[in-house]
């Protein structure tokens, strides 16, 4: 029997970043699809989401070291070189990559052997609006205000 793919949600390390790349609802949906989800301990605290809420949705609570076994890493911001050293080669990394003018950071993704998906490059069309990070983040900012 094959093991299900592992999705890892790490804490954001960029100064001032208070968002987390998944919510308990997202975790519940991923687990419902048969994926194993690991959320780094404390990853949601700046977003007022506790480890208990993630665990209640079906996630395991882990550490940054769990990135080494993840098939998919969900982040808000592009991982830095130090983070990438702990990622499994071949993992899919889904985040806001901010690639323009950041050639060194993009090259680090390539050297790490990960497949990077830049969420800001999702088409801004009606059918893909649910995945449009620019609109969704503006909506969240209004909600938080």
Short mmCIF file of N, CA, C and O in Angstrom, two decimals:
data_model
loop_
_atom_site.label_atom_id
_atom_site.label_comp_id
_atom_site.label_asym_id
_atom_site.label_seq_id
_atom_site.Cartn_x
_atom_site.Cartn_y
_atom_site.Cartn_z
N UNK A 1 0.84 -1.18 0.00
CA UNK A 1 0.00 0.00 0.00
C UNK A 1 0.89 1.25 0.00
O UNK A 1 1.85 1.33 0.75
N UNK A 2 0.56 2.19 -0.84
CA UNK A 2 1.35 3.42 -0.92
C UNK A 2 0.91 4.41 0.15
O UNK A 2 -0.25 4.43 0.55
N UNK A 3 1.85 5.20 0.59
CA UNK A 3 1.51 6.21 1.59
C UNK A 3 0.97 7.44 0.89
O UNK A 3 1.40 7.77 -0.22
N UNK A 4 0.05 8.15 1.52
CA UNK A 4 -0.50 9.35 0.88
C UNK A 4 0.55 10.46 0.82
O UNK A 4 1.47 10.50 1.64
N UNK A 5 0.42 11.34 -0.16
CA UNK A 5 1.33 12.48 -0.24
C UNK A 5 1.23 13.32 1.04
O UNK A 5 0.18 13.41 1.67
N UNK A 6 2.35 13.92 1.40
CA UNK A 6 2.42 14.76 2.59
C UNK A 6 2.46 16.22 2.19
O UNK A 6 3.28 16.63 1.36
N UNK A 7 1.58 17.00 2.78
CA UNK A 7 1.54 18.45 2.60
C UNK A 7 2.05 19.07 3.89
O UNK A 7 1.56 18.74 4.97
N UNK A 8 3.01 19.97 3.77
CA UNK A 8 3.59 20.63 4.94
C UNK A 8 3.30 22.12 4.89
O UNK A 8 3.47 22.76 3.86
N UNK A 9 2.87 22.66 6.03
CA UNK A 9 2.61 24.09 6.16
C UNK A 9 3.56 24.63 7.23
O UNK A 9 3.34 24.40 8.42
N UNK A 10 4.63 25.32 6.80
CA UNK A 10 5.59 25.83 7.78
C UNK A 10 5.19 27.19 8.33
O UNK A 10 4.32 27.87 7.78
N UNK A 11 5.87 27.59 9.38
CA UNK A 11 5.75 28.95 9.88
C UNK A 11 6.42 29.87 8.86
O UNK A 11 7.40 29.48 8.22
N UNK A 12 5.91 31.06 8.73
CA UNK A 12 6.54 32.05 7.86
C UNK A 12 7.70 32.69 8.61
O UNK A 12 7.56 33.03 9.78
N UNK A 13 8.83 32.84 7.95
CA UNK A 13 10.01 33.37 8.62
C UNK A 13 10.31 34.82 8.27
O UNK A 13 11.12 35.45 8.93
N UNK A 14 9.67 35.34 7.25
CA UNK A 14 9.92 36.72 6.85
C UNK A 14 9.37 37.67 7.91
O UNK A 14 8.22 37.51 8.37
N UNK A 15 10.18 38.63 8.31
CA UNK A 15 9.77 39.60 9.34
C UNK A 15 8.48 40.31 8.92
O UNK A 15 8.32 40.72 7.77
N UNK A 16 7.57 40.40 9.86
CA UNK A 16 6.31 41.11 9.62
C UNK A 16 5.24 40.29 8.93
O UNK A 16 4.12 40.78 8.75
N UNK A 17 5.53 39.07 8.53
CA UNK A 17 4.53 38.23 7.85
C UNK A 17 3.71 37.50 8.90
O UNK A 17 4.20 36.63 9.59
N UNK A 18 2.45 37.88 9.00
CA UNK A 18 1.59 37.29 10.02
C UNK A 18 0.62 36.24 9.46
O UNK A 18 -0.13 35.63 10.21
N UNK A 19 0.65 36.04 8.16
CA UNK A 19 -0.27 35.07 7.56
C UNK A 19 0.29 33.65 7.62
O UNK A 19 1.48 33.45 7.82
N UNK A 20 -0.59 32.70 7.44
CA UNK A 20 -0.22 31.29 7.35
C UNK A 20 -0.85 30.76 6.06
O UNK A 20 -1.90 31.24 5.64
N UNK A 21 -0.19 29.80 5.43
CA UNK A 21 -0.60 29.35 4.10
C UNK A 21 -1.80 28.42 4.07
O UNK A 21 -2.26 28.04 3.00
N UNK A 22 -2.33 28.05 5.22
CA UNK A 22 -3.51 27.19 5.25
C UNK A 22 -4.36 27.57 6.45
O UNK A 22 -3.89 28.18 7.40
N UNK A 23 -5.61 27.22 6.36
CA UNK A 23 -6.55 27.42 7.46
C UNK A 23 -7.04 26.04 7.89
O UNK A 23 -6.83 25.05 7.18
N UNK A 24 -7.70 25.96 9.03
CA UNK A 24 -8.28 24.66 9.40
C UNK A 24 -9.24 24.13 8.32
O UNK A 24 -9.27 22.92 8.07
N UNK A 25 -9.98 25.01 7.66
CA UNK A 25 -10.87 24.55 6.57
C UNK A 25 -10.07 23.94 5.43
O UNK A 25 -10.45 22.91 4.87
N UNK A 26 -8.96 24.58 5.07
CA UNK A 26 -8.11 24.06 4.00
C UNK A 26 -7.56 22.70 4.39
O UNK A 26 -7.55 21.76 3.59
N UNK A 27 -7.10 22.60 5.63
CA UNK A 27 -6.56 21.32 6.12
C UNK A 27 -7.63 20.24 6.04
O UNK A 27 -7.37 19.13 5.55
N UNK A 28 -8.82 20.55 6.47
CA UNK A 28 -9.92 19.57 6.44
C UNK A 28 -10.17 19.09 5.01
O UNK A 28 -10.37 17.89 4.77
N UNK A 29 -10.14 20.00 4.05
CA UNK A 29 -10.35 19.63 2.64
C UNK A 29 -9.22 18.74 2.12
O UNK A 29 -9.47 17.76 1.41
N UNK A 30 -7.99 19.10 2.45
CA UNK A 30 -6.85 18.31 2.00
C UNK A 30 -6.87 16.91 2.60
O UNK A 30 -6.62 15.93 1.89
N UNK A 31 -7.16 16.82 3.88
CA UNK A 31 -7.26 15.52 4.54
C UNK A 31 -8.39 14.71 3.91
O UNK A 31 -8.27 13.51 3.68
N UNK A 32 -9.50 15.38 3.59
CA UNK A 32 -10.62 14.72 2.94
C UNK A 32 -10.28 14.16 1.57
O UNK A 32 -10.90 13.20 1.10
N UNK A 33 -9.27 14.74 0.93
CA UNK A 33 -8.80 14.25 -0.36
C UNK A 33 -7.80 13.09 -0.21
O UNK A 33 -7.31 12.57 -1.20
N UNK A 34 -7.50 12.74 1.04
CA UNK A 34 -6.60 11.62 1.28
C UNK A 34 -5.15 12.01 1.48
O UNK A 34 -4.27 11.15 1.46
N UNK A 35 -4.87 13.29 1.67
CA UNK A 35 -3.50 13.75 1.89
C UNK A 35 -3.19 13.78 3.38
O UNK A 35 -4.09 14.00 4.20
N UNK A 36 -1.94 13.56 3.73
CA UNK A 36 -1.48 13.76 5.10
C UNK A 36 -1.01 15.21 5.20
O UNK A 36 -0.22 15.66 4.36
N UNK A 37 -1.47 15.93 6.21
CA UNK A 37 -1.10 17.33 6.38
C UNK A 37 -0.35 17.48 7.70
O UNK A 37 -0.82 17.01 8.74
N UNK A 38 0.79 18.14 7.62
CA UNK A 38 1.57 18.48 8.82
C UNK A 38 1.70 19.99 8.87
O UNK A 38 2.12 20.62 7.89
N UNK A 39 1.33 20.57 9.99
CA UNK A 39 1.46 22.01 10.20
C UNK A 39 2.53 22.22 11.26
O UNK A 39 2.48 21.60 12.33
N UNK A 40 3.49 23.09 10.96
CA UNK A 40 4.54 23.38 11.94
C UNK A 40 3.92 24.01 13.18
O UNK A 40 3.04 24.88 13.08
N UNK A 41 4.36 23.57 14.34
CA UNK A 41 3.84 24.11 15.60
C UNK A 41 3.97 25.63 15.62
O UNK A 41 5.02 26.17 15.29
N UNK A 42 2.88 26.29 15.93
CA UNK A 42 2.87 27.74 16.03
C UNK A 42 2.72 28.47 14.71
O UNK A 42 2.70 29.71 14.69
N UNK A 43 2.60 27.76 13.60
CA UNK A 43 2.55 28.40 12.29
C UNK A 43 1.39 29.38 12.15
O UNK A 43 1.50 30.38 11.45
N UNK A 44 0.28 29.11 12.81
CA UNK A 44 -0.89 29.97 12.65
C UNK A 44 -1.09 30.99 13.74
O UNK A 44 -2.04 31.78 13.68
N UNK A 45 -0.24 31.02 14.74
CA UNK A 45 -0.48 31.89 15.89
C UNK A 45 -0.59 33.38 15.53
O UNK A 45 -1.45 34.07 16.07
N UNK A 46 0.24 33.86 14.61
CA UNK A 46 0.16 35.27 14.22
C UNK A 46 -1.13 35.57 13.47
O UNK A 46 -1.54 36.73 13.36
N UNK A 47 -1.78 34.54 12.95
CA UNK A 47 -3.07 34.68 12.28
C UNK A 47 -4.22 34.30 13.19
O UNK A 47 -5.35 34.12 12.75
N UNK A 48 -3.91 34.12 14.46
CA UNK A 48 -4.90 33.75 15.48
C UNK A 48 -5.53 32.38 15.22
O UNK A 48 -6.71 32.17 15.47
N UNK A 49 -4.71 31.45 14.71
CA UNK A 49 -5.16 30.07 14.52
C UNK A 49 -4.25 29.20 15.37
O UNK A 49 -3.03 29.19 15.19
N UNK A 50 -4.83 28.47 16.29
CA UNK A 50 -4.04 27.65 17.21
C UNK A 50 -3.70 26.29 16.61
O UNK A 50 -4.36 25.81 15.68
N UNK A 51 -2.69 25.68 17.18
CA UNK A 51 -2.33 24.31 16.79
C UNK A 51 -3.50 23.37 17.00
O UNK A 51 -3.73 22.45 16.21
N UNK A 52 -4.26 23.60 18.07
CA UNK A 52 -5.41 22.74 18.37
C UNK A 52 -6.46 22.80 17.26
O UNK A 52 -7.08 21.79 16.92
N UNK A 53 -6.64 24.00 16.67
CA UNK A 53 -7.60 24.12 15.56
C UNK A 53 -7.13 23.33 14.34
O UNK A 53 -7.93 22.66 13.68
N UNK A 54 -5.83 23.42 14.04
CA UNK A 54 -5.29 22.64 12.92
C UNK A 54 -5.41 21.15 13.20
O UNK A 54 -5.81 20.37 12.34
N UNK A 55 -5.08 20.74 14.41
CA UNK A 55 -5.17 19.33 14.78
C UNK A 55 -6.62 18.84 14.70
O UNK A 55 -6.89 17.73 14.23
N UNK A 56 -7.55 19.67 15.13
CA UNK A 56 -8.96 19.32 15.07
C UNK A 56 -9.46 19.13 13.66
O UNK A 56 -10.43 18.41 13.41
N UNK A 57 -8.79 19.78 12.70
CA UNK A 57 -9.15 19.64 11.29
C UNK A 57 -8.48 18.45 10.64
O UNK A 57 -8.73 18.16 9.47
N UNK A 58 -7.61 17.77 11.40
CA UNK A 58 -6.98 16.57 10.87
C UNK A 58 -5.49 16.66 10.61
O UNK A 58 -4.89 15.69 10.13
N UNK A 59 -4.87 17.79 10.90
CA UNK A 59 -3.43 17.93 10.68
C UNK A 59 -2.63 17.35 11.84
O UNK A 59 -3.08 17.37 12.98
N UNK A 60 -1.46 16.88 11.52
CA UNK A 60 -0.48 16.54 12.56
C UNK A 60 0.29 17.83 12.83
O UNK A 60 0.51 18.63 11.92
N UNK A 61 0.67 18.04 14.06
CA UNK A 61 1.47 19.22 14.41
C UNK A 61 2.92 18.76 14.47
O UNK A 61 3.25 17.80 15.17
N UNK A 62 3.78 19.44 13.71
CA UNK A 62 5.16 19.00 13.61
C UNK A 62 6.15 20.14 13.79
O UNK A 62 5.83 21.17 14.39
N UNK A 63 7.33 19.93 13.23
CA UNK A 63 8.41 20.90 13.33
C UNK A 63 8.92 21.24 11.94
O UNK A 63 8.54 20.60 10.95
N UNK A 64 9.82 22.22 11.86
CA UNK A 64 10.38 22.63 10.57
C UNK A 64 11.06 21.45 9.87
O UNK A 64 11.07 21.39 8.63
N UNK A 65 11.59 20.51 10.63
CA UNK A 65 12.25 19.35 10.05
C UNK A 65 11.33 18.46 9.24
O UNK A 65 11.80 17.67 8.40
N UNK A 66 10.03 18.59 9.44
CA UNK A 66 9.08 17.77 8.67
C UNK A 66 9.03 18.16 7.20
O UNK A 66 8.51 17.41 6.38
N UNK A 67 9.60 19.31 6.86
CA UNK A 67 9.65 19.72 5.45
C UNK A 67 10.43 18.71 4.61
O UNK A 67 10.17 18.56 3.42
N UNK A 68 11.38 18.02 5.23
CA UNK A 68 12.22 17.06 4.51
C UNK A 68 11.45 15.89 3.94
O UNK A 68 11.92 15.24 3.00
N UNK A 69 10.28 15.60 4.48
CA UNK A 69 9.51 14.47 3.97
C UNK A 69 8.27 14.91 3.19
O UNK A 69 7.51 14.07 2.71
N UNK A 70 8.07 16.22 3.04
CA UNK A 70 6.86 16.73 2.38
C UNK A 70 6.96 16.66 0.86
O UNK A 70 7.99 17.00 0.27
N UNK A 71 5.87 16.25 0.25
CA UNK A 71 5.75 16.25 -1.21
C UNK A 71 5.30 17.61 -1.71
O UNK A 71 5.60 17.99 -2.85
N UNK A 72 4.56 18.33 -0.87
CA UNK A 72 4.06 19.65 -1.19
C UNK A 72 4.30 20.56 0.01
O UNK A 72 4.00 20.16 1.14
N UNK A 73 4.83 21.75 -0.23
CA UNK A 73 5.01 22.73 0.83
C UNK A 73 4.17 23.95 0.47
O UNK A 73 4.32 24.51 -0.61
N UNK A 74 3.27 24.32 1.38
CA UNK A 74 2.43 25.50 1.18
C UNK A 74 2.97 26.63 2.03
O UNK A 74 3.09 26.49 3.25
N UNK A 75 3.31 27.74 1.39
CA UNK A 75 3.82 28.91 2.10
C UNK A 75 3.10 30.15 1.61
O UNK A 75 2.50 30.14 0.55
N UNK A 76 3.19 31.21 2.38
CA UNK A 76 2.69 32.51 1.92
C UNK A 76 3.78 33.15 1.06
O UNK A 76 3.53 33.56 -0.07
N UNK A 77 4.99 33.24 1.57
CA UNK A 77 6.13 33.87 0.88
C UNK A 77 7.13 32.82 0.41
O UNK A 77 7.27 31.76 1.02
N UNK A 78 7.85 33.17 -0.64
CA UNK A 78 8.89 32.31 -1.19
C UNK A 78 9.87 31.89 -0.09
O UNK A 78 10.28 32.71 0.73
N UNK A 79 10.24 30.61 -0.05
CA UNK A 79 11.21 30.17 0.97
C UNK A 79 12.60 30.72 0.67
O UNK A 79 12.99 30.86 -0.50
N UNK A 80 13.33 30.99 1.73
CA UNK A 80 14.71 31.42 1.58
C UNK A 80 15.63 30.22 1.43
O UNK A 80 15.21 29.07 1.58
N UNK A 81 16.90 30.50 1.17
CA UNK A 81 17.87 29.43 0.95
C UNK A 81 17.99 28.50 2.16
O UNK A 81 18.11 27.29 2.01
N UNK A 82 17.96 29.08 3.35
CA UNK A 82 18.08 28.24 4.55
C UNK A 82 16.91 27.27 4.65
O UNK A 82 17.10 26.10 5.00
N UNK A 83 15.70 27.73 4.33
CA UNK A 83 14.53 26.84 4.36
C UNK A 83 14.65 25.76 3.29
O UNK A 83 14.35 24.60 3.53
N UNK A 84 15.07 26.18 2.10
CA UNK A 84 15.15 25.25 0.97
C UNK A 84 16.10 24.08 1.25
O UNK A 84 15.89 22.98 0.74
N UNK A 85 17.11 24.31 2.06
CA UNK A 85 18.05 23.23 2.39
C UNK A 85 17.36 22.07 3.10
O UNK A 85 17.82 20.94 3.03
N UNK A 86 16.23 22.35 3.75
CA UNK A 86 15.50 21.30 4.45
C UNK A 86 14.39 20.67 3.64
O UNK A 86 13.70 19.78 4.13
N UNK A 87 14.19 21.11 2.40
CA UNK A 87 13.11 20.58 1.57
C UNK A 87 13.58 19.37 0.78
O UNK A 87 14.73 19.27 0.37
N UNK A 88 12.66 18.47 0.54
CA UNK A 88 12.92 17.28 -0.26
C UNK A 88 13.05 17.66 -1.73
O UNK A 88 12.24 18.45 -2.25
N UNK A 89 14.05 17.11 -2.41
CA UNK A 89 14.17 17.33 -3.85
C UNK A 89 12.91 16.79 -4.52
O UNK A 89 12.42 15.74 -4.17
N UNK A 90 12.40 17.55 -5.47
CA UNK A 90 11.20 17.15 -6.18
C UNK A 90 9.91 17.63 -5.55
O UNK A 90 8.84 17.47 -6.13
N UNK A 91 10.00 18.22 -4.36
CA UNK A 91 8.78 18.73 -3.70
C UNK A 91 8.20 19.89 -4.51
O UNK A 91 8.94 20.66 -5.13
N UNK A 92 6.90 20.01 -4.47
CA UNK A 92 6.22 21.17 -5.06
C UNK A 92 6.09 22.23 -3.97
O UNK A 92 5.62 21.94 -2.87
N UNK A 93 6.55 23.44 -4.27
CA UNK A 93 6.47 24.54 -3.33
C UNK A 93 5.51 25.57 -3.92
O UNK A 93 5.74 26.08 -5.01
N UNK A 94 4.44 25.84 -3.19
CA UNK A 94 3.39 26.74 -3.68
C UNK A 94 3.36 27.95 -2.77
O UNK A 94 3.13 27.82 -1.56
N UNK A 95 3.63 29.13 -3.36
CA UNK A 95 3.72 30.36 -2.56
C UNK A 95 3.65 31.57 -3.48
O UNK A 95 3.64 31.44 -4.71
N UNK A 96 3.62 32.73 -2.89
CA UNK A 96 3.83 33.97 -3.63
C UNK A 96 5.34 34.05 -3.82
O UNK A 96 6.08 34.22 -2.85
N UNK A 97 5.82 33.91 -5.04
CA UNK A 97 7.26 33.78 -5.30
C UNK A 97 7.97 35.11 -5.55
O UNK A 97 9.17 35.17 -5.40
N UNK A 98 7.24 36.13 -5.97
CA UNK A 98 7.85 37.44 -6.22
C UNK A 98 9.16 37.30 -7.00
O UNK A 98 10.23 37.72 -6.54
N UNK A 99 9.10 36.70 -8.21
CA UNK A 99 10.34 36.37 -8.92
C UNK A 99 11.04 37.54 -9.61
O UNK A 99 12.25 37.49 -9.81
N UNK A 100 10.31 38.58 -9.98
CA UNK A 100 10.91 39.66 -10.76
C UNK A 100 11.95 40.42 -9.95
O UNK A 100 11.68 40.91 -8.86
N UNK A 101 13.16 40.48 -10.49
CA UNK A 101 14.24 41.18 -9.82
C UNK A 101 14.87 40.38 -8.69
O UNK A 101 15.73 40.89 -7.98
N UNK A 102 14.45 39.16 -8.51
CA UNK A 102 14.98 38.30 -7.45
C UNK A 102 15.62 37.07 -8.06
O UNK A 102 15.33 35.94 -7.68
N UNK A 103 16.51 37.30 -9.02
CA UNK A 103 17.13 36.21 -9.76
C UNK A 103 17.88 35.23 -8.85
O UNK A 103 17.85 34.02 -9.07
N UNK A 104 18.56 35.74 -7.84
CA UNK A 104 19.31 34.88 -6.93
C UNK A 104 18.37 33.94 -6.18
O UNK A 104 18.66 32.75 -6.04
N UNK A 105 17.24 34.46 -5.73
CA UNK A 105 16.28 33.64 -4.99
C UNK A 105 15.65 32.60 -5.91
O UNK A 105 15.44 31.45 -5.49
N UNK A 106 15.36 32.96 -7.14
CA UNK A 106 14.78 32.00 -8.09
C UNK A 106 15.81 30.92 -8.41
O UNK A 106 15.46 29.73 -8.48
N UNK A 107 17.07 31.31 -8.56
CA UNK A 107 18.12 30.33 -8.82
C UNK A 107 18.26 29.36 -7.65
O UNK A 107 18.53 28.17 -7.85
N UNK A 108 18.06 29.85 -6.42
CA UNK A 108 18.14 28.98 -5.24
C UNK A 108 17.04 27.93 -5.28
O UNK A 108 17.27 26.77 -4.90
N UNK A 109 15.85 28.30 -5.75
CA UNK A 109 14.77 27.33 -5.90
C UNK A 109 15.17 26.24 -6.88
O UNK A 109 14.97 25.04 -6.63
N UNK A 110 15.77 26.64 -8.00
CA UNK A 110 16.21 25.67 -9.01
C UNK A 110 17.29 24.75 -8.44
O UNK A 110 17.24 23.53 -8.63
N UNK A 111 18.26 25.33 -7.74
CA UNK A 111 19.34 24.51 -7.16
C UNK A 111 18.81 23.52 -6.13
O UNK A 111 19.33 22.41 -5.99
N UNK A 112 17.75 23.89 -5.42
CA UNK A 112 17.17 23.00 -4.41
C UNK A 112 16.42 21.83 -5.05
O UNK A 112 16.09 20.87 -4.37
N UNK A 113 16.15 21.93 -6.34
CA UNK A 113 15.48 20.83 -7.03
C UNK A 113 13.99 20.74 -6.74
O UNK A 113 13.41 19.66 -6.85
N UNK A 114 13.38 21.86 -6.37
CA UNK A 114 11.94 21.86 -6.11
C UNK A 114 11.20 22.38 -7.34
O UNK A 114 11.79 23.03 -8.21
N UNK A 115 9.92 22.10 -7.40
CA UNK A 115 9.06 22.65 -8.44
C UNK A 115 8.29 23.80 -7.79
O UNK A 115 7.51 23.57 -6.86
N UNK A 116 8.54 25.01 -8.26
CA UNK A 116 7.95 26.20 -7.65
C UNK A 116 6.73 26.66 -8.45
O UNK A 116 6.79 26.77 -9.67
N UNK A 117 5.64 26.91 -7.72
CA UNK A 117 4.43 27.45 -8.32
C UNK A 117 4.20 28.85 -7.75
O UNK A 117 4.00 28.99 -6.54
N UNK A 118 4.25 29.86 -8.62
CA UNK A 118 4.06 31.25 -8.20
C UNK A 118 2.58 31.58 -8.23
O UNK A 118 1.98 31.72 -9.30
N UNK A 119 1.98 31.69 -7.07
CA UNK A 119 0.54 31.92 -6.99
C UNK A 119 0.11 33.25 -7.60
O UNK A 119 -1.02 33.38 -8.07
N UNK A 120 1.00 34.23 -7.64
CA UNK A 120 0.61 35.51 -8.23
C UNK A 120 0.50 35.43 -9.76
O UNK A 120 0.02 36.35 -10.40
N UNK A 121 0.91 34.30 -10.34
CA UNK A 121 0.79 34.12 -11.78
C UNK A 121 -0.49 33.40 -12.18
O UNK A 121 -0.70 33.12 -13.35
N UNK A 122 -1.34 33.09 -11.21
CA UNK A 122 -2.64 32.48 -11.56
C UNK A 122 -3.40 33.47 -12.42
O UNK A 122 -3.38 34.67 -12.15
N UNK A 123 -4.09 32.99 -13.43
CA UNK A 123 -4.86 33.90 -14.28
C UNK A 123 -5.92 34.66 -13.47
O UNK A 123 -6.55 34.09 -12.59
N UNK A 124 -6.08 35.92 -13.77
CA UNK A 124 -7.09 36.72 -13.07
C UNK A 124 -8.37 36.71 -13.90
O UNK A 124 -8.78 37.72 -14.47
N UNK A 125 -8.98 35.54 -13.97
CA UNK A 125 -10.23 35.38 -14.70
C UNK A 125 -11.29 34.87 -13.73
O UNK A 125 -10.97 34.36 -12.66
N UNK A 126 -12.53 34.99 -14.11
CA UNK A 126 -13.63 34.61 -13.23
C UNK A 126 -13.52 33.17 -12.74
O UNK A 126 -13.68 32.89 -11.56
N UNK A 127 -13.22 32.24 -13.66
CA UNK A 127 -13.15 30.82 -13.26
C UNK A 127 -12.04 30.53 -12.27
O UNK A 127 -12.12 29.59 -11.50
N UNK A 128 -10.98 31.33 -12.28
CA UNK A 128 -9.85 31.09 -11.39
C UNK A 128 -9.82 32.07 -10.21
O UNK A 128 -8.86 32.10 -9.47
N UNK A 129 -10.88 32.84 -10.04
CA UNK A 129 -10.88 33.88 -9.02
C UNK A 129 -10.66 33.32 -7.61
O UNK A 129 -10.02 33.95 -6.78
N UNK A 130 -11.13 32.13 -7.35
CA UNK A 130 -10.94 31.53 -6.02
C UNK A 130 -9.47 31.26 -5.72
O UNK A 130 -9.07 31.13 -4.58
N UNK A 131 -8.64 31.19 -6.76
CA UNK A 131 -7.21 30.92 -6.58
C UNK A 131 -6.36 32.17 -6.78
O UNK A 131 -5.14 32.11 -6.71
N UNK A 132 -6.98 33.31 -7.04
CA UNK A 132 -6.26 34.55 -7.31
C UNK A 132 -5.79 35.17 -6.00
O UNK A 132 -6.58 35.72 -5.25
N UNK A 133 -4.49 35.07 -5.71
CA UNK A 133 -3.99 35.56 -4.42
C UNK A 133 -4.09 37.06 -4.29
O UNK A 133 -4.24 37.57 -3.18
N UNK A 134 -4.01 37.77 -5.38
CA UNK A 134 -4.09 39.23 -5.27
C UNK A 134 -5.47 39.66 -4.79
O UNK A 134 -5.59 40.46 -3.86
N UNK A 135 -6.52 39.11 -5.37
CA UNK A 135 -7.88 39.45 -4.94
C UNK A 135 -8.18 38.90 -3.56
O UNK A 135 -8.75 39.59 -2.71
N UNK A 136 -7.78 37.64 -3.29
CA UNK A 136 -8.12 37.04 -2.03
C UNK A 136 -7.42 37.75 -0.86
O UNK A 136 -8.01 37.94 0.20
N UNK A 137 -6.19 38.16 -1.06
CA UNK A 137 -5.46 38.83 0.01
C UNK A 137 -6.02 40.24 0.25
O UNK A 137 -6.08 40.70 1.39
N UNK A 138 -6.46 40.92 -0.80
CA UNK A 138 -7.09 42.22 -0.63
C UNK A 138 -8.39 42.06 0.14
O UNK A 138 -8.73 42.86 1.01
N UNK A 139 -9.13 40.99 -0.16
CA UNK A 139 -10.38 40.69 0.54
C UNK A 139 -10.10 40.43 2.03
O UNK A 139 -10.81 40.93 2.90
N UNK A 140 -9.06 39.66 2.33
CA UNK A 140 -8.72 39.37 3.72
C UNK A 140 -8.29 40.62 4.46
O UNK A 140 -8.63 40.80 5.64
N UNK A 141 -7.56 41.50 3.79
CA UNK A 141 -7.12 42.73 4.43
C UNK A 141 -8.34 43.57 4.82
O UNK A 141 -8.39 44.14 5.91
N UNK A 142 -9.33 43.61 3.96
CA UNK A 142 -10.56 44.34 4.28
C UNK A 142 -11.30 43.69 5.42
O UNK A 142 -11.82 44.37 6.32
N UNK A 143 -11.34 42.37 5.44
CA UNK A 143 -12.01 41.64 6.50
C UNK A 143 -11.33 41.90 7.84
O UNK A 143 -11.97 42.15 8.86
N UNK A 144 -10.00 41.85 7.86
CA UNK A 144 -9.25 42.07 9.09
C UNK A 144 -9.43 43.50 9.60
O UNK A 144 -9.47 43.74 10.79
N UNK A 145 -9.50 44.46 8.68
CA UNK A 145 -9.66 45.87 9.08
C UNK A 145 -11.00 46.05 9.77
O UNK A 145 -11.15 46.79 10.69
#
